[in-house]
Amino acid sequence: MKTVFMLMVLTIVGTCATPKYTTKIQNLKDSILLVDSAEVVKYSNTIKSTELKTHLYILSSDEFEGRETGKAGHKKATQFLKSYYQNEKIESAYGGNNYFQTIPGDFFQNKIESSDNVLAFIEGSEKPEEIVVISAHLDHLGIEDDGQINNGADDDGSGTVALMEMAQAFNLAKQDGYCPKRSILFLHFTAEELGKKGSEYYTNHPAFPIENTVTDLNIDMIGRVDDLHKNNEDYVYLIGSDRLSKELHYISEKVNKSYFNIDLDYRYNAIGERNRYYSRSDHYNFASKGVPVIFYFNGEHEDYHKPTDTPDKINYELLQKRTRLVFATAWQIANQEHRVVNDEDNELLK
């Protein structure tokens, strides 16, 4: 009986000595200190709806023939991005003029020709080996049998032009002496519509060691409003932010609360969610290798995967605000003192 009593006492003492889960979470929240607030506001404000609109009307025009993987229109789109980054004097991840990661045709099925991911890069000033990835897929569905073109303005032209504007904003900051501490990789994937094959290839053949990838902030459709938010357009769905790193989740929330106050809707982040959005876009190939991710998404709408997904239907002010949110989140991750920590390694959660 005495032994049992002593065990009970030790159990009670041990339980009392362990911080409650809510206390651990609060300590984690309190540990997040926002950096460079004035600069975040200044350079996020260089992301303009007018420039997003200009880029998107080009990218989702008939000239690019729906940007189908392996087809001529997709190749034109990759050249368009390469020219943009060269004109902005934003470097390639591979150095020189090589902005492409070529994926051989035999990696695909159904006799798809080789295709390219596009990689632009800003090297960090203090921790260049640590890589913050911001990604979106560049491909779409091509031309219908009846000749209609799937221009893919929202899917994922909106994410593609968001990356272009964010890269320009980070580069402007660098030119003014505010180079990010960590490196930033702007990664445009091919073949998302074929089952995330472009990101699968990249994560298996990364330009930088995958263990050095701090996070992937992935954008797939952020230019429209779904039926659930007709009365509240100031929203964006976030998926995956807390799956591997609660620190990443609370960084995201703190950045949003401090600068934007967008309604962050987590309904599609639920485990077992029937649409399986967490596993359906390119971020998932990073998450499966232990890289914490956030997926930014506006939800499906009546023009999803139809030729009617055209640039005149994009809400450009909303696209601007959502892009600025991703930019500010990436700035924090790239410039805070320590890299984002996965839950299993976070001492504040133990």
mmCIF file of C-alpha atoms in Angstrom:
data_model
loop_
_atom_site.group_PDB
_atom_site.id
_atom_site.type_symbol
_atom_site.label_atom_id
_atom_site.label_comp_id
_atom_site.label_asym_id
_atom_site.label_seq_id
_atom_site.Cartn_x
_atom_site.Cartn_y
_atom_site.Cartn_z
ATOM 1 C CA MET A 1 0.000 0.000 0.000
ATOM 2 C CA LYS A 2 2.832 2.403 0.860
ATOM 3 C CA THR A 3 4.451 1.760 -2.519
ATOM 4 C CA VAL A 4 1.178 2.448 -4.330
ATOM 5 C CA PHE A 5 0.746 5.692 -2.349
ATOM 6 C CA MET A 6 4.253 6.866 -3.267
ATOM 7 C CA LEU A 7 3.609 6.146 -6.946
ATOM 8 C CA MET A 8 0.409 8.165 -6.785
ATOM 9 C CA VAL A 9 2.259 11.088 -5.192
ATOM 10 C CA LEU A 10 4.992 10.967 -7.821
ATOM 11 C CA THR A 11 2.400 10.851 -10.598
ATOM 12 C CA ILE A 12 0.600 13.876 -9.171
ATOM 13 C CA VAL A 13 3.844 15.821 -8.735
ATOM 14 C CA GLY A 14 4.942 14.921 -12.246
ATOM 15 C CA THR A 15 1.627 16.010 -13.699
ATOM 16 C CA CYS A 16 1.737 19.305 -11.833
ATOM 17 C CA ALA A 17 5.323 19.890 -12.933
ATOM 18 C CA THR A 18 4.417 19.550 -16.599
ATOM 19 C CA PRO A 19 3.021 22.748 -18.153
ATOM 20 C CA LYS A 20 -0.508 22.454 -19.407
ATOM 21 C CA TYR A 21 -0.931 22.247 -23.174
ATOM 22 C CA THR A 22 -2.620 25.652 -23.255
ATOM 23 C CA THR A 23 0.370 27.139 -21.441
ATOM 24 C CA LYS A 24 2.758 25.591 -23.939
ATOM 25 C CA ILE A 25 0.781 27.048 -26.837
ATOM 26 C CA GLN A 26 0.710 30.476 -25.200
ATOM 27 C CA ASN A 27 4.470 30.320 -24.643
ATOM 28 C CA LEU A 28 4.895 29.436 -28.302
ATOM 29 C CA LYS A 29 2.723 32.358 -29.384
ATOM 30 C CA ASP A 30 4.608 34.725 -27.088
ATOM 31 C CA SER A 31 7.937 33.592 -28.527
ATOM 32 C CA ILE A 32 7.037 34.840 -32.014
ATOM 33 C CA LEU A 33 8.424 38.335 -32.482
ATOM 34 C CA LEU A 34 7.595 40.099 -35.721
ATOM 35 C CA VAL A 35 10.562 41.594 -37.556
ATOM 36 C CA ASP A 36 11.006 44.644 -39.786
ATOM 37 C CA SER A 37 7.417 45.869 -39.541
ATOM 38 C CA ALA A 38 8.017 49.116 -41.420
ATOM 39 C CA GLU A 39 9.815 47.335 -44.242
ATOM 40 C CA VAL A 40 7.140 44.644 -44.469
ATOM 41 C CA VAL A 41 4.497 47.319 -45.002
ATOM 42 C CA LYS A 42 6.650 49.304 -47.419
ATOM 43 C CA TYR A 43 7.549 46.442 -49.722
ATOM 44 C CA SER A 44 4.236 44.609 -49.522
ATOM 45 C CA ASN A 45 2.685 47.826 -50.797
ATOM 46 C CA THR A 46 4.761 47.503 -53.981
ATOM 47 C CA ILE A 47 2.585 44.504 -54.878
ATOM 48 C CA LYS A 48 -0.062 46.171 -57.029
ATOM 49 C CA SER A 49 -3.384 44.941 -58.367
ATOM 50 C CA THR A 50 -2.665 46.745 -61.646
ATOM 51 C CA GLU A 51 0.558 44.810 -62.192
ATOM 52 C CA LEU A 52 -1.053 41.517 -61.193
ATOM 53 C CA LYS A 53 -3.802 42.222 -63.730
ATOM 54 C CA THR A 54 -1.340 43.068 -66.493
ATOM 55 C CA HIS A 55 0.626 39.856 -65.953
ATOM 56 C CA LEU A 56 -2.471 37.698 -65.690
ATOM 57 C CA TYR A 57 -4.122 39.005 -68.864
ATOM 58 C CA ILE A 58 -0.936 38.000 -70.694
ATOM 59 C CA LEU A 59 -0.438 34.624 -69.025
ATOM 60 C CA SER A 60 -4.066 33.540 -69.397
ATOM 61 C CA SER A 61 -4.458 34.776 -72.959
ATOM 62 C CA ASP A 62 -5.144 32.468 -75.903
ATOM 63 C CA GLU A 63 -1.515 32.879 -76.960
ATOM 64 C CA PHE A 64 -0.518 30.352 -74.288
ATOM 65 C CA GLU A 65 -3.098 27.782 -75.423
ATOM 66 C CA GLY A 66 -4.090 26.748 -71.912
ATOM 67 C CA ARG A 67 -0.504 26.017 -70.770
ATOM 68 C CA GLU A 68 -0.867 22.241 -71.022
ATOM 69 C CA THR A 69 2.164 20.300 -69.780
ATOM 70 C CA GLY A 70 4.507 19.322 -72.595
ATOM 71 C CA LYS A 71 2.737 21.456 -75.197
ATOM 72 C CA ALA A 72 3.884 24.576 -77.060
ATOM 73 C CA GLY A 73 1.717 26.919 -74.990
ATOM 74 C CA HIS A 74 3.326 25.731 -71.785
ATOM 75 C CA LYS A 75 6.780 26.257 -73.250
ATOM 76 C CA LYS A 76 5.789 29.825 -74.187
ATOM 77 C CA ALA A 77 4.670 30.382 -70.600
ATOM 78 C CA THR A 78 7.988 29.174 -69.182
ATOM 79 C CA GLN A 79 9.826 31.535 -71.545
ATOM 80 C CA PHE A 80 7.534 34.366 -70.438
ATOM 81 C CA LEU A 81 8.518 33.741 -66.816
ATOM 82 C CA LYS A 82 12.202 33.429 -67.631
ATOM 83 C CA SER A 83 12.138 36.747 -69.483
ATOM 84 C CA TYR A 84 10.359 38.394 -66.590
ATOM 85 C CA TYR A 85 12.942 37.284 -64.040
ATOM 86 C CA GLN A 86 15.812 38.236 -66.313
ATOM 87 C CA ASN A 87 14.340 41.700 -66.879
ATOM 88 C CA GLU A 88 13.886 42.107 -63.125
ATOM 89 C CA LYS A 89 17.485 40.939 -62.597
ATOM 90 C CA ILE A 90 16.348 38.130 -60.322
ATOM 91 C CA GLU A 91 18.743 35.218 -60.557
ATOM 92 C CA SER A 92 18.202 31.590 -61.455
ATOM 93 C CA ALA A 93 18.552 28.902 -58.815
ATOM 94 C CA TYR A 94 21.040 27.185 -61.122
ATOM 95 C CA GLY A 95 23.073 30.239 -62.060
ATOM 96 C CA GLY A 96 23.511 31.874 -65.439
ATOM 97 C CA ASN A 97 20.580 31.770 -67.844
ATOM 98 C CA ASN A 98 19.246 28.379 -66.801
ATOM 99 C CA TYR A 99 15.927 28.999 -65.049
ATOM 100 C CA PHE A 100 14.500 25.590 -65.945
ATOM 101 C CA GLN A 101 14.446 22.230 -64.235
ATOM 102 C CA THR A 102 13.643 19.879 -67.096
ATOM 103 C CA ILE A 103 11.496 16.857 -66.296
ATOM 104 C CA PRO A 104 11.981 14.058 -68.852
ATOM 105 C CA GLY A 105 8.964 12.739 -70.670
ATOM 106 C CA ASP A 106 9.380 9.253 -69.264
ATOM 107 C CA PHE A 107 8.619 10.636 -65.793
ATOM 108 C CA PHE A 108 5.065 11.254 -66.985
ATOM 109 C CA GLN A 109 2.476 8.864 -68.312
ATOM 110 C CA ASN A 110 0.459 8.880 -71.551
ATOM 111 C CA LYS A 111 3.367 9.970 -73.748
ATOM 112 C CA ILE A 112 3.615 13.489 -72.303
ATOM 113 C CA GLU A 113 6.658 15.341 -73.635
ATOM 114 C CA SER A 114 9.347 16.709 -71.340
ATOM 115 C CA SER A 115 8.398 19.838 -69.442
ATOM 116 C CA ASP A 116 9.993 22.414 -67.156
ATOM 117 C CA ASN A 117 9.684 23.788 -63.674
ATOM 118 C CA VAL A 118 10.812 27.415 -63.498
ATOM 119 C CA LEU A 119 13.072 28.476 -60.616
ATOM 120 C CA ALA A 120 14.018 32.030 -59.640
ATOM 121 C CA PHE A 121 16.160 32.734 -56.612
ATOM 122 C CA ILE A 122 17.212 35.434 -54.159
ATOM 123 C CA GLU A 123 20.183 34.361 -52.053
ATOM 124 C CA GLY A 124 20.044 35.069 -48.343
ATOM 125 C CA SER A 125 22.553 37.382 -46.707
ATOM 126 C CA GLU A 126 23.142 35.519 -43.426
ATOM 127 C CA LYS A 127 21.780 31.983 -43.778
ATOM 128 C CA PRO A 128 21.820 31.358 -47.523
ATOM 129 C CA GLU A 129 21.760 27.590 -47.100
ATOM 130 C CA GLU A 130 18.272 27.780 -45.529
ATOM 131 C CA ILE A 131 15.615 27.972 -48.255
ATOM 132 C CA VAL A 132 12.120 29.444 -48.040
ATOM 133 C CA VAL A 133 10.076 28.138 -50.982
ATOM 134 C CA ILE A 134 7.133 30.074 -52.388
ATOM 135 C CA SER A 135 5.383 28.001 -55.037
ATOM 136 C CA ALA A 136 2.533 27.856 -57.533
ATOM 137 C CA HIS A 137 1.819 25.693 -60.546
ATOM 138 C CA LEU A 138 2.120 27.193 -63.972
ATOM 139 C CA ASP A 139 0.388 24.512 -66.047
ATOM 140 C CA HIS A 140 -3.311 24.179 -66.863
ATOM 141 C CA LEU A 141 -5.611 22.005 -68.996
ATOM 142 C CA GLY A 142 -4.891 23.151 -72.538
ATOM 143 C CA ILE A 143 -7.430 23.055 -75.378
ATOM 144 C CA GLU A 144 -10.764 21.213 -75.372
ATOM 145 C CA ASP A 145 -11.721 18.846 -78.203
ATOM 146 C CA ASP A 146 -14.104 21.515 -79.523
ATOM 147 C CA GLY A 147 -11.318 24.102 -79.662
ATOM 148 C CA GLN A 148 -12.180 26.045 -76.507
ATOM 149 C CA ILE A 149 -9.101 27.133 -74.551
ATOM 150 C CA ASN A 150 -8.816 26.564 -70.811
ATOM 151 C CA ASN A 151 -7.032 29.796 -69.949
ATOM 152 C CA GLY A 152 -6.756 29.004 -66.226
ATOM 153 C CA ALA A 153 -6.812 32.575 -64.965
ATOM 154 C CA ASP A 154 -7.515 31.558 -61.388
ATOM 155 C CA ASP A 155 -6.141 28.009 -61.683
ATOM 156 C CA ASP A 156 -3.334 28.781 -61.316
ATOM 157 C CA GLY A 157 -2.610 31.960 -63.195
ATOM 158 C CA SER A 158 -3.448 33.838 -60.011
ATOM 159 C CA GLY A 159 -0.757 32.010 -58.041
ATOM 160 C CA THR A 160 1.768 32.363 -60.849
ATOM 161 C CA VAL A 161 1.476 36.140 -61.077
ATOM 162 C CA ALA A 162 1.466 36.377 -57.270
ATOM 163 C CA LEU A 163 4.934 34.774 -57.278
ATOM 164 C CA MET A 164 6.105 37.231 -59.914
ATOM 165 C CA GLU A 165 5.012 40.221 -57.849
ATOM 166 C CA MET A 166 6.454 38.832 -54.608
ATOM 167 C CA ALA A 167 9.791 38.166 -56.281
ATOM 168 C CA GLN A 168 9.871 41.744 -57.521
ATOM 169 C CA ALA A 169 9.026 43.065 -54.027
ATOM 170 C CA PHE A 170 11.766 41.007 -52.338
ATOM 171 C CA ASN A 171 14.228 42.099 -54.996
ATOM 172 C CA LEU A 172 13.350 45.769 -54.523
ATOM 173 C CA ALA A 173 13.981 45.321 -50.807
ATOM 174 C CA LYS A 174 17.319 43.658 -51.559
ATOM 175 C CA GLN A 175 18.340 46.554 -53.795
ATOM 176 C CA ASP A 176 17.547 48.946 -50.942
ATOM 177 C CA GLY A 177 19.746 47.005 -48.532
ATOM 178 C CA TYR A 178 17.133 44.690 -46.999
ATOM 179 C CA CYS A 179 18.257 41.361 -48.381
ATOM 180 C CA PRO A 180 16.447 38.451 -46.700
ATOM 181 C CA LYS A 181 18.537 36.541 -44.173
ATOM 182 C CA ARG A 182 17.462 33.221 -45.659
ATOM 183 C CA SER A 183 17.300 32.440 -49.351
ATOM 184 C CA ILE A 184 13.976 32.524 -51.170
ATOM 185 C CA LEU A 185 13.138 30.201 -54.045
ATOM 186 C CA PHE A 186 10.255 31.194 -56.323
ATOM 187 C CA LEU A 187 9.196 27.858 -57.746
ATOM 188 C CA HIS A 188 6.744 27.498 -60.635
ATOM 189 C CA PHE A 189 5.707 23.885 -61.094
ATOM 190 C CA THR A 190 4.653 22.102 -64.221
ATOM 191 C CA ALA A 191 2.262 19.126 -64.292
ATOM 192 C CA GLU A 192 0.237 19.828 -61.162
ATOM 193 C CA GLU A 193 -2.836 18.987 -63.205
ATOM 194 C CA LEU A 194 -1.285 15.591 -63.960
ATOM 195 C CA GLY A 195 -1.106 14.674 -60.278
ATOM 196 C CA LYS A 196 1.483 17.042 -58.760
ATOM 197 C CA LYS A 197 4.209 15.558 -60.960
ATOM 198 C CA GLY A 198 6.288 18.744 -61.221
ATOM 199 C CA SER A 199 6.574 19.123 -57.458
ATOM 200 C CA GLU A 200 7.115 15.392 -57.075
ATOM 201 C CA TYR A 201 10.061 15.601 -59.420
ATOM 202 C CA TYR A 202 11.460 18.680 -57.673
ATOM 203 C CA THR A 203 11.243 17.208 -54.174
ATOM 204 C CA ASN A 204 13.028 14.085 -55.433
ATOM 205 C CA HIS A 205 15.638 16.154 -57.311
ATOM 206 C CA PRO A 206 15.788 19.439 -55.391
ATOM 207 C CA ALA A 207 18.000 22.330 -56.413
ATOM 208 C CA PHE A 208 18.948 22.582 -52.729
ATOM 209 C CA PRO A 209 18.918 19.799 -50.122
ATOM 210 C CA ILE A 210 15.352 19.160 -49.021
ATOM 211 C CA GLU A 211 16.438 19.153 -45.374
ATOM 212 C CA ASN A 212 17.482 22.785 -45.855
ATOM 213 C CA THR A 213 13.995 23.779 -47.014
ATOM 214 C CA VAL A 214 12.468 25.784 -44.167
ATOM 215 C CA THR A 215 8.905 25.818 -45.478
ATOM 216 C CA ASP A 216 6.795 25.791 -48.618
ATOM 217 C CA LEU A 217 4.157 28.481 -48.987
ATOM 218 C CA ASN A 218 2.081 27.159 -51.857
ATOM 219 C CA ILE A 219 -0.552 29.116 -53.783
ATOM 220 C CA ASP A 220 -3.193 27.451 -55.938
ATOM 221 C CA MET A 221 -6.134 29.741 -56.847
ATOM 222 C CA ILE A 222 -6.328 33.027 -54.891
ATOM 223 C CA GLY A 223 -8.115 35.318 -57.352
ATOM 224 C CA ARG A 224 -11.787 34.464 -56.888
ATOM 225 C CA VAL A 225 -14.553 34.024 -54.285
ATOM 226 C CA ASP A 226 -16.417 30.766 -53.725
ATOM 227 C CA ASP A 227 -20.127 30.394 -52.990
ATOM 228 C CA LEU A 228 -19.561 30.065 -49.248
ATOM 229 C CA HIS A 229 -18.121 33.578 -49.070
ATOM 230 C CA LYS A 230 -20.379 35.634 -51.326
ATOM 231 C CA ASN A 231 -21.194 37.798 -48.293
ATOM 232 C CA ASN A 232 -17.625 37.890 -46.968
ATOM 233 C CA GLU A 233 -15.072 38.225 -49.740
ATOM 234 C CA ASP A 234 -12.205 39.159 -47.402
ATOM 235 C CA TYR A 235 -11.072 35.583 -46.716
ATOM 236 C CA VAL A 236 -8.669 32.898 -47.807
ATOM 237 C CA TYR A 237 -8.541 29.202 -46.966
ATOM 238 C CA LEU A 238 -5.388 28.036 -45.195
ATOM 239 C CA ILE A 239 -4.623 24.335 -45.288
ATOM 240 C CA GLY A 240 -1.801 22.461 -43.604
ATOM 241 C CA SER A 241 -0.380 25.316 -41.551
ATOM 242 C CA ASP A 242 -0.495 23.394 -38.261
ATOM 243 C CA ARG A 243 0.052 19.860 -39.524
ATOM 244 C CA LEU A 244 3.823 19.761 -38.972
ATOM 245 C CA SER A 245 4.684 23.032 -37.251
ATOM 246 C CA LYS A 246 2.418 24.945 -34.898
ATOM 247 C CA GLU A 247 5.051 27.658 -34.905
ATOM 248 C CA LEU A 248 4.426 28.164 -38.621
ATOM 249 C CA HIS A 249 0.691 28.297 -37.951
ATOM 250 C CA TYR A 250 0.999 30.968 -35.280
ATOM 251 C CA ILE A 251 3.513 32.970 -37.326
ATOM 252 C CA SER A 252 0.930 33.026 -40.101
ATOM 253 C CA GLU A 253 -1.832 34.118 -37.740
ATOM 254 C CA LYS A 254 0.266 36.822 -36.095
ATOM 255 C CA VAL A 255 1.374 38.272 -39.431
ATOM 256 C CA ASN A 256 -2.214 38.361 -40.646
ATOM 257 C CA LYS A 257 -3.567 39.944 -37.468
ATOM 258 C CA SER A 258 -0.830 42.577 -37.434
ATOM 259 C CA TYR A 259 -1.083 43.683 -41.058
ATOM 260 C CA PHE A 260 -4.204 42.446 -42.879
ATOM 261 C CA ASN A 261 -6.985 40.898 -40.759
ATOM 262 C CA ILE A 262 -8.131 38.642 -43.560
ATOM 263 C CA ASP A 263 -10.571 35.952 -42.420
ATOM 264 C CA LEU A 264 -8.381 32.835 -42.338
ATOM 265 C CA ASP A 265 -10.764 29.962 -42.971
ATOM 266 C CA TYR A 266 -9.516 26.557 -41.783
ATOM 267 C CA ARG A 267 -12.535 24.401 -42.604
ATOM 268 C CA TYR A 268 -10.638 22.462 -45.272
ATOM 269 C CA ASN A 269 -7.723 21.806 -42.927
ATOM 270 C CA ALA A 270 -9.682 19.243 -40.923
ATOM 271 C CA ILE A 271 -8.258 15.727 -40.772
ATOM 272 C CA GLY A 272 -10.359 13.510 -43.025
ATOM 273 C CA GLU A 273 -11.851 16.470 -44.933
ATOM 274 C CA ARG A 274 -13.771 14.931 -47.828
ATOM 275 C CA ASN A 275 -12.265 17.063 -50.636
ATOM 276 C CA ARG A 276 -8.735 16.023 -49.615
ATOM 277 C CA TYR A 277 -7.363 19.454 -50.470
ATOM 278 C CA TYR A 278 -4.356 18.937 -48.205
ATOM 279 C CA SER A 279 -3.072 16.198 -50.483
ATOM 280 C CA ARG A 280 -4.212 17.632 -53.820
ATOM 281 C CA SER A 281 -1.742 20.415 -54.559
ATOM 282 C CA ASP A 282 2.031 20.786 -54.770
ATOM 283 C CA HIS A 283 2.736 21.577 -51.116
ATOM 284 C CA TYR A 284 1.904 17.969 -50.248
ATOM 285 C CA ASN A 285 5.093 16.637 -51.819
ATOM 286 C CA PHE A 286 7.056 18.870 -49.435
ATOM 287 C CA ALA A 287 4.944 17.933 -46.417
ATOM 288 C CA SER A 288 5.447 14.229 -47.138
ATOM 289 C CA LYS A 289 9.181 14.848 -46.690
ATOM 290 C CA GLY A 290 8.721 16.668 -43.397
ATOM 291 C CA VAL A 291 8.755 20.246 -44.679
ATOM 292 C CA PRO A 292 6.084 22.413 -42.989
ATOM 293 C CA VAL A 293 3.687 23.991 -45.468
ATOM 294 C CA ILE A 294 0.837 26.430 -45.910
ATOM 295 C CA PHE A 295 -1.575 26.069 -48.818
ATOM 296 C CA TYR A 296 -3.424 29.268 -49.812
ATOM 297 C CA PHE A 297 -6.681 28.674 -51.688
ATOM 298 C CA ASN A 298 -9.908 30.527 -52.472
ATOM 299 C CA GLY A 299 -12.050 27.414 -52.966
ATOM 300 C CA GLU A 300 -13.699 26.051 -56.063
ATOM 301 C CA HIS A 301 -16.189 28.107 -58.086
ATOM 302 C CA GLU A 302 -18.471 27.651 -61.081
ATOM 303 C CA ASP A 303 -15.587 28.157 -63.552
ATOM 304 C CA TYR A 304 -13.189 25.686 -61.954
ATOM 305 C CA HIS A 305 -11.549 23.548 -64.675
ATOM 306 C CA LYS A 306 -13.668 25.160 -67.386
ATOM 307 C CA PRO A 307 -12.832 27.413 -70.356
ATOM 308 C CA THR A 308 -14.780 30.134 -68.534
ATOM 309 C CA ASP A 309 -11.969 30.600 -65.972
ATOM 310 C CA THR A 310 -10.929 33.892 -67.549
ATOM 311 C CA PRO A 311 -9.031 36.965 -66.285
ATOM 312 C CA ASP A 312 -12.021 39.309 -66.416
ATOM 313 C CA LYS A 313 -13.563 37.356 -63.507
ATOM 314 C CA ILE A 314 -10.622 37.843 -61.140
ATOM 315 C CA ASN A 315 -11.038 40.127 -58.114
ATOM 316 C CA TYR A 316 -7.717 41.953 -58.443
ATOM 317 C CA GLU A 317 -7.929 43.924 -55.195
ATOM 318 C CA LEU A 318 -8.505 40.677 -53.331
ATOM 319 C CA LEU A 319 -5.688 38.993 -55.253
ATOM 320 C CA GLN A 320 -3.448 41.877 -54.217
ATOM 321 C CA LYS A 321 -4.338 41.548 -50.528
ATOM 322 C CA ARG A 322 -3.882 37.797 -50.453
ATOM 323 C CA THR A 323 -0.539 38.097 -52.260
ATOM 324 C CA ARG A 324 0.617 40.668 -49.735
ATOM 325 C CA LEU A 325 -0.314 38.266 -46.927
ATOM 326 C CA VAL A 326 1.859 35.515 -48.389
ATOM 327 C CA PHE A 327 4.682 38.015 -48.952
ATOM 328 C CA ALA A 328 4.581 39.269 -45.355
ATOM 329 C CA THR A 329 4.495 35.702 -44.018
ATOM 330 C CA ALA A 330 7.490 34.761 -46.165
ATOM 331 C CA TRP A 331 9.342 37.884 -44.987
ATOM 332 C CA GLN A 332 8.881 36.866 -41.345
ATOM 333 C CA ILE A 333 10.011 33.296 -41.977
ATOM 334 C CA ALA A 334 13.025 34.425 -43.991
ATOM 335 C CA ASN A 335 14.169 37.036 -41.479
ATOM 336 C CA GLN A 336 13.386 35.841 -37.955
ATOM 337 C CA GLU A 337 16.315 34.661 -35.861
ATOM 338 C CA HIS A 338 15.681 30.926 -36.017
ATOM 339 C CA ARG A 339 14.258 28.750 -38.768
ATOM 340 C CA VAL A 340 10.731 27.451 -38.347
ATOM 341 C CA VAL A 341 10.737 24.434 -36.029
ATOM 342 C CA ASN A 342 8.691 21.274 -36.513
ATOM 343 C CA ASP A 343 6.611 20.279 -33.506
ATOM 344 C CA GLU A 344 8.647 17.175 -32.733
ATOM 345 C CA ASP A 345 11.766 19.358 -32.278
ATOM 346 C CA ASN A 346 10.139 22.344 -30.580
ATOM 347 C CA GLU A 347 11.276 22.576 -26.966
ATOM 348 C CA LEU A 348 8.348 24.863 -26.130
ATOM 349 C CA LEU A 349 5.935 22.034 -26.859
ATOM 350 C CA LYS A 350 7.692 19.362 -24.795
#
